[in-house]
Coordinates of C-alpha atoms in Angstrom, one line a residue:
M167 CA 6.9 0.9 -23.8
P168 CA 5.0 1.2 -20.8
A169 CA 1.4 1.0 -21.0
V170 CA -0.1 3.8 -19.7
T171 CA 1.2 6.5 -22.2
V172 CA -0.5 10.1 -23.9
D173 CA 0.7 11.1 -26.5
N174 CA 1.2 15.4 -25.7
V175 CA 2.9 15.4 -22.3
L176 CA 2.8 19.3 -22.4
D177 CA -0.7 19.0 -22.0
L178 CA -0.4 17.8 -19.4
P179 CA -0.5 19.2 -15.2
R180 CA 2.8 20.6 -14.4
I181 CA 5.3 19.4 -11.5
A182 CA 6.6 23.0 -10.7
E183 CA 10.5 22.6 -9.8
P184 CA 11.5 23.6 -6.6
D185 CA 12.9 27.0 -5.6
P186 CA 15.9 26.7 -5.6
Q187 CA 16.6 29.3 -3.2
V188 CA 14.7 27.3 -0.5
A189 CA 14.4 23.3 -1.6
T190 CA 17.8 21.6 -0.7
Q191 CA 18.6 19.1 -2.8
R192 CA 19.4 15.5 -1.3
T193 CA 22.5 13.8 -1.9
V194 CA 22.5 10.3 -3.3
T195 CA 24.2 8.1 -0.3
A196 CA 23.9 5.0 -1.7
V197 CA 23.9 3.1 -5.4
A198 CA 23.1 -1.0 -4.8
S199 CA 22.5 -2.4 -8.1
A200 CA 19.9 -5.7 -7.7
P201 CA 20.7 -9.7 -8.2
S202 CA 17.7 -11.4 -10.8
G203 CA 16.1 -14.3 -8.9
F204 CA 13.4 -15.9 -9.2
E205 CA 10.3 -16.1 -7.5
G206 CA 6.4 -18.0 -7.2
E207 CA 6.8 -20.9 -10.3
G208 CA 9.9 -19.9 -11.9
F209 CA 9.3 -16.1 -13.2
P210 CA 12.9 -14.1 -13.6
V211 CA 12.4 -10.9 -10.9
Y212 CA 15.7 -8.6 -9.9
R213 CA 15.6 -8.3 -7.1
A214 CA 15.5 -3.6 -6.1
F215 CA 16.2 -3.8 -2.2
A216 CA 19.1 -7.0 -1.3
G217 CA 21.2 -5.1 0.1
V218 CA 20.2 -2.5 1.4
P219 CA 19.6 -2.0 4.9
M220 CA 16.6 -1.6 6.8
E221 CA 16.3 1.3 8.3
A222 CA 17.2 3.3 4.4
L223 CA 13.9 1.1 3.3
D224 CA 11.6 2.0 6.2
P225 CA 8.3 2.3 5.7
F226 CA 9.1 -0.8 2.7
V227 CA 10.3 -4.2 3.3
H228 CA 10.7 -5.2 -0.4
M229 CA 11.0 -4.7 -4.0
D230 CA 10.2 -6.9 -7.2
Q231 CA 10.4 -6.0 -10.7
M232 CA 9.0 -8.8 -12.4
G233 CA 10.5 -9.2 -15.5
Q234 CA 11.1 -7.9 -18.6
V235 CA 10.0 -11.2 -20.3
D236 CA 9.0 -12.2 -23.0
Y237 CA 7.5 -15.3 -23.0
A238 CA 6.6 -17.9 -25.6
P239 CA 3.6 -19.7 -25.7
G240 CA 3.4 -22.1 -22.3
E241 CA 5.9 -19.8 -20.2
P242 CA 3.8 -17.6 -18.3
K243 CA 4.1 -18.5 -14.7
G244 CA 2.8 -16.6 -11.2
T245 CA 3.5 -17.8 -8.0
P246 CA 1.1 -20.7 -5.7
W247 CA -1.5 -19.4 -3.2
H248 CA 0.1 -18.3 0.3
P249 CA -0.1 -16.5 3.0
H250 CA 1.3 -13.0 4.2
R251 CA 0.1 -11.1 7.3
G252 CA 1.3 -7.7 9.0
F253 CA 1.9 -5.6 5.4
E254 CA 1.0 -4.0 2.2
T255 CA 1.5 -5.4 -0.8
V256 CA 1.3 -3.4 -4.1
T257 CA 1.5 -5.0 -7.1
Y258 CA 1.7 -2.6 -11.1
M259 CA 1.6 -4.2 -14.1
I260 CA 3.7 -1.4 -16.8
D261 CA 3.0 -4.2 -19.2
G262 CA 0.7 -7.6 -19.6
L263 CA -1.8 -9.6 -17.7
F264 CA -1.9 -10.7 -14.6
Q265 CA -5.0 -12.3 -12.7
H266 CA -5.0 -11.6 -8.6
Q267 CA -7.5 -13.8 -6.4
D268 CA -7.6 -13.6 -2.6
S269 CA -9.2 -15.7 0.1
H270 CA -11.1 -11.7 1.5
G271 CA -13.1 -11.4 -1.8
G272 CA -10.6 -9.2 -3.8
G273 CA -9.5 -10.1 -6.8
G274 CA -9.6 -9.3 -11.0
L275 CA -7.3 -8.9 -13.8
I276 CA -4.5 -6.4 -13.4
T277 CA -3.0 -5.5 -17.1
D278 CA -1.2 -2.6 -18.8
G279 CA -0.5 -0.3 -16.0
A280 CA -3.2 -1.2 -14.0
T281 CA -2.1 -1.8 -9.8
Q282 CA -3.4 -4.5 -7.4
W283 CA -3.3 -3.1 -4.2
M284 CA -3.8 -5.8 -0.6
T285 CA -3.3 -4.9 2.9
A286 CA -2.7 -8.7 3.8
G287 CA -3.3 -7.1 7.7
R288 CA -3.8 -10.0 10.1
G289 CA -3.9 -11.9 7.1
I290 CA -4.8 -13.2 3.7
L291 CA -4.0 -15.8 1.7
H292 CA -3.8 -15.1 -2.4
I293 CA -2.5 -16.0 -5.7
E294 CA -1.6 -14.1 -8.4
T295 CA -0.9 -15.9 -11.7
P296 CA -1.1 -15.9 -15.7
P297 CA -4.8 -16.3 -17.2
E298 CA -4.8 -19.4 -19.0
A299 CA -5.6 -17.3 -22.3
L300 CA -2.2 -15.6 -21.7
V301 CA 0.0 -19.2 -20.3
V302 CA -1.8 -21.0 -24.3
S303 CA -0.6 -17.5 -26.5
G304 CA 2.6 -15.6 -23.5
G305 CA 3.4 -12.5 -23.9
L306 CA 5.4 -9.6 -22.2
F307 CA 5.7 -10.2 -18.4
H308 CA 7.3 -6.8 -17.2
G309 CA 5.9 -5.5 -13.1
I310 CA 6.9 -4.7 -9.9
Q311 CA 6.0 -5.4 -6.1
L312 CA 6.8 -3.9 -3.4
W313 CA 5.7 -4.5 0.6
V314 CA 4.9 -1.1 2.8
N315 CA 5.1 -2.0 5.9
L316 CA 2.3 -1.2 8.3
P317 CA 3.0 -0.3 11.7
R318 CA 2.3 -2.4 14.7
A319 CA -1.1 -0.5 15.1
S320 CA -2.4 -1.6 11.9
K321 CA -0.9 -4.8 11.8
W322 CA -4.3 -6.6 13.1
N323 CA -6.6 -4.7 10.7
P324 CA -8.9 -6.4 8.6
P325 CA -7.5 -7.5 4.9
K326 CA -8.5 -5.0 2.1
Y327 CA -8.3 -5.0 -1.7
Q328 CA -7.6 -2.0 -3.9
S329 CA -8.3 -2.0 -7.7
I330 CA -6.4 0.8 -9.8
E331 CA -7.0 0.7 -13.2
G332 CA -4.3 2.0 -15.7
R333 CA -6.7 5.0 -16.7
E334 CA -6.7 6.1 -13.2
V335 CA -3.7 6.9 -12.6
T336 CA -2.4 11.5 -11.7
L337 CA -0.7 12.2 -14.8
L338 CA 1.5 14.5 -14.9
S339 CA 4.6 16.1 -17.0
S340 CA 7.5 18.2 -15.7
A341 CA 8.3 21.9 -15.9
D342 CA 9.8 21.3 -19.0
G343 CA 8.0 18.3 -20.3
G344 CA 10.3 16.2 -20.8
A345 CA 9.0 13.6 -18.5
L346 CA 5.9 12.0 -18.6
V347 CA 4.8 11.3 -14.3
R348 CA 2.2 8.7 -13.1
V349 CA 1.1 9.1 -10.2
I350 CA -0.2 6.2 -8.4
A351 CA -0.1 7.0 -4.2
G352 CA 0.8 10.3 -2.7
D353 CA 1.4 13.9 -3.3
L354 CA 3.1 14.8 -6.3
D355 CA 2.9 18.9 -6.0
G356 CA -0.1 19.1 -5.0
H357 CA -1.4 16.5 -7.4
A358 CA -3.1 12.9 -5.6
G359 CA -2.9 9.5 -7.0
P360 CA -5.9 7.5 -6.3
G361 CA -3.7 5.3 -4.2
S362 CA -5.2 5.2 -0.2
T363 CA -2.4 3.9 1.8
F364 CA -2.6 3.0 5.2
T365 CA 1.5 4.2 5.6
P366 CA 2.1 7.9 4.3
I367 CA 4.0 7.2 0.6
T368 CA 4.4 8.4 -2.1
L369 CA 4.7 6.0 -5.4
A370 CA 5.3 7.2 -9.2
H371 CA 6.4 5.7 -13.2
A372 CA 8.5 8.7 -14.7
T373 CA 9.9 8.1 -17.8
I374 CA 12.2 10.7 -18.5
A375 CA 13.0 11.3 -22.3
A376 CA 16.8 11.5 -23.2
G377 CA 18.4 14.3 -21.4
A378 CA 16.2 15.0 -20.5
R379 CA 16.2 16.4 -16.8
L380 CA 13.2 15.7 -13.3
V381 CA 13.4 17.3 -10.3
L382 CA 11.0 16.9 -8.1
P383 CA 9.4 18.4 -4.7
W384 CA 9.6 16.1 -1.8
R385 CA 8.7 16.1 1.2
P386 CA 11.7 16.2 3.4
D387 CA 10.0 13.8 6.4
F388 CA 10.0 10.8 4.2
N389 CA 13.0 8.8 2.5
A390 CA 13.3 8.6 -0.8
L391 CA 14.0 5.8 -3.3
V392 CA 14.6 5.9 -7.2
Y393 CA 14.8 2.4 -9.0
A394 CA 16.3 1.9 -13.0
L395 CA 13.2 -0.4 -14.9
A396 CA 15.2 0.4 -17.8
G397 CA 17.7 2.9 -19.4
H398 CA 20.0 4.7 -17.7
G399 CA 21.3 8.8 -17.2
S400 CA 21.5 9.7 -13.5
V401 CA 20.5 10.7 -9.7
G402 CA 21.4 14.0 -7.5
T403 CA 22.7 17.6 -8.2
E404 CA 25.9 15.4 -8.1
G405 CA 25.1 13.6 -11.9
R406 CA 25.5 9.7 -10.1
P407 CA 25.1 7.1 -12.9
L408 CA 21.8 5.1 -12.4
A409 CA 22.1 2.4 -15.0
A410 CA 18.9 -0.2 -15.6
H411 CA 18.1 -2.3 -12.5
Q412 CA 20.1 -0.2 -10.0
L413 CA 18.3 1.7 -6.9
A414 CA 19.0 5.0 -5.5
V415 CA 19.1 5.6 -2.0
F416 CA 19.3 9.5 -1.4
G417 CA 19.5 11.3 2.1
P418 CA 17.7 14.6 3.4
G419 CA 16.3 17.2 1.9
S420 CA 13.4 19.3 -0.6
A421 CA 14.2 18.2 -3.4
L422 CA 16.1 14.9 -5.4
T423 CA 17.0 15.0 -9.2
V424 CA 16.8 12.6 -12.1
T425 CA 18.6 13.0 -15.5
A426 CA 18.0 10.7 -18.6
S427 CA 21.5 10.0 -20.8
S428 CA 21.7 12.3 -23.4
R429 CA 22.9 9.8 -25.3
P430 CA 21.2 6.2 -24.5
D431 CA 22.3 3.2 -25.6
G432 CA 20.0 -0.5 -25.3
D433 CA 16.6 -0.7 -26.0
T434 CA 15.2 1.9 -24.7
A435 CA 16.2 6.0 -25.4
D436 CA 14.0 6.6 -22.6
L437 CA 14.9 6.2 -18.7
D438 CA 12.0 4.6 -16.9
V439 CA 12.2 5.0 -13.1
L440 CA 9.8 4.0 -9.9
I441 CA 10.4 6.9 -7.8
L442 CA 8.8 6.1 -3.9
G443 CA 9.5 7.0 -0.2
G444 CA 7.3 7.2 2.6
E445 CA 7.1 8.0 6.0
P446 CA 9.0 5.7 7.7
I447 CA 7.7 3.8 10.8
R448 CA 10.6 3.0 13.8
E449 CA 9.3 -0.3 14.8
P450 CA 11.5 -3.0 15.3
V451 CA 10.7 -5.2 11.9
F452 CA 10.7 -9.8 12.2
H453 CA 10.7 -10.8 8.3
Y454 CA 10.2 -14.0 8.2
G455 CA 9.0 -15.4 4.2
P456 CA 5.3 -14.1 3.5
F457 CA 5.1 -12.1 7.1
V458 CA 5.7 -8.4 8.0
M459 CA 5.8 -8.8 11.8
N460 CA 7.8 -7.2 15.2
T461 CA 8.8 -9.8 16.8
K462 CA 9.9 -13.7 16.5
A463 CA 7.0 -14.4 18.7
E464 CA 4.5 -13.0 16.4
I465 CA 6.2 -14.8 13.8
I466 CA 5.5 -18.2 15.0
Q467 CA 2.0 -17.2 15.8
A468 CA 1.5 -16.7 12.3
V469 CA 3.2 -19.8 11.0
E470 CA 0.8 -21.4 13.6
D471 CA -2.1 -19.0 12.4
Y472 CA -1.5 -19.9 9.1
E473 CA -1.4 -24.0 9.2
A474 CA -4.4 -23.8 11.3
G475 CA -6.3 -21.9 8.3
R476 CA -7.0 -18.9 10.4
L477 CA -5.3 -16.8 7.9
G478 CA -8.3 -17.4 5.5
V479 CA -9.6 -20.3 3.4
I480 CA -9.2 -20.5 -0.3
P481 CA -12.9 -19.5 -1.9
D482 CA -14.7 -22.5 -3.8
D483 CA -14.1 -20.9 -6.9
A484 CA -10.5 -20.5 -6.5
I485 CA -8.1 -19.8 -9.4
M486 CA -5.4 -22.1 -9.5
P487 CA -1.7 -21.8 -10.8
H488 CA -1.1 -23.1 -14.2
T489 CA 1.6 -26.1 -13.4
A490 CA -1.1 -27.3 -10.5
R491 CA -4.4 -26.5 -13.0
G492 CA -7.3 -29.1 -11.8
A493 CA -4.3 -30.0 -8.7
D494 CA -5.2 -30.2 -4.8
R495 CA -6.2 -26.8 -3.5
R496 CA -4.1 -27.1 -0.5
P497 CA -1.1 -23.7 -1.1
E498 CA 2.1 -24.7 -1.0
R499 CA 4.4 -23.7 2.2

């Protein structure tokens, strides 16, 4: 169960369903299944955007669903120190605990519904790793890391860090009370989330009860994506099936619909989805490893700058990866 919840959804502000006589429902253009893999020191992920054309994702670049996994003692893993340039990383912990530190002074614990929003801009080094106590005890680990592109004019901005606690997200109810919606960034029906972004986006996490339907107004100038974290149901008024670890890509319109199955199976009766969209940047994207730039020459420059230490310096009080506690502090390449 997601950490951020409420006793009574009906006590929350309601999202008004769009007027069907005015709003244009978005149809589903594609549903893609996320392949599984491993990241960092070896924690399991689902590559949510695999196989989806970049023009359908714009302004997003990459998204991993981290877990869901219940670690035994000694098993939790994270990432080593590594660089970024040219985009923003958004780490949303649905359940569990991660520790963040970066070379610009940002950092802290990301736990139980919290989000850390790091703008890499012209360059930064950071690490995300389980704290020592969690490595010893083990425990539940489930989250999302999303990469949001920056327009050319903002790629050289100074790095920035935002910490958004779970209690700070905007909580809303669907019109009939069948869904709990957590707005992390952007706006839904006039209700703004706490995240501050360079690129206009909306990011929300919805839990939809079995048999319930969520109909949302959606900015016509944004793209629209729905990723299933757990459960199953359907997307669009056409009822396209959607199951855990699948991404639905929507076409144009001003409203979108997600419905939870009335006959759930698996570990949960609810359908948990991440709903995201943004204003397309429509600029060339050259993506290589931890760098997202506009040209190959800029990528080469980013690699050279990293190797020369111009993307940041690991601080003296640096957190170390749990597989290398007490080892050399040079970041892996």
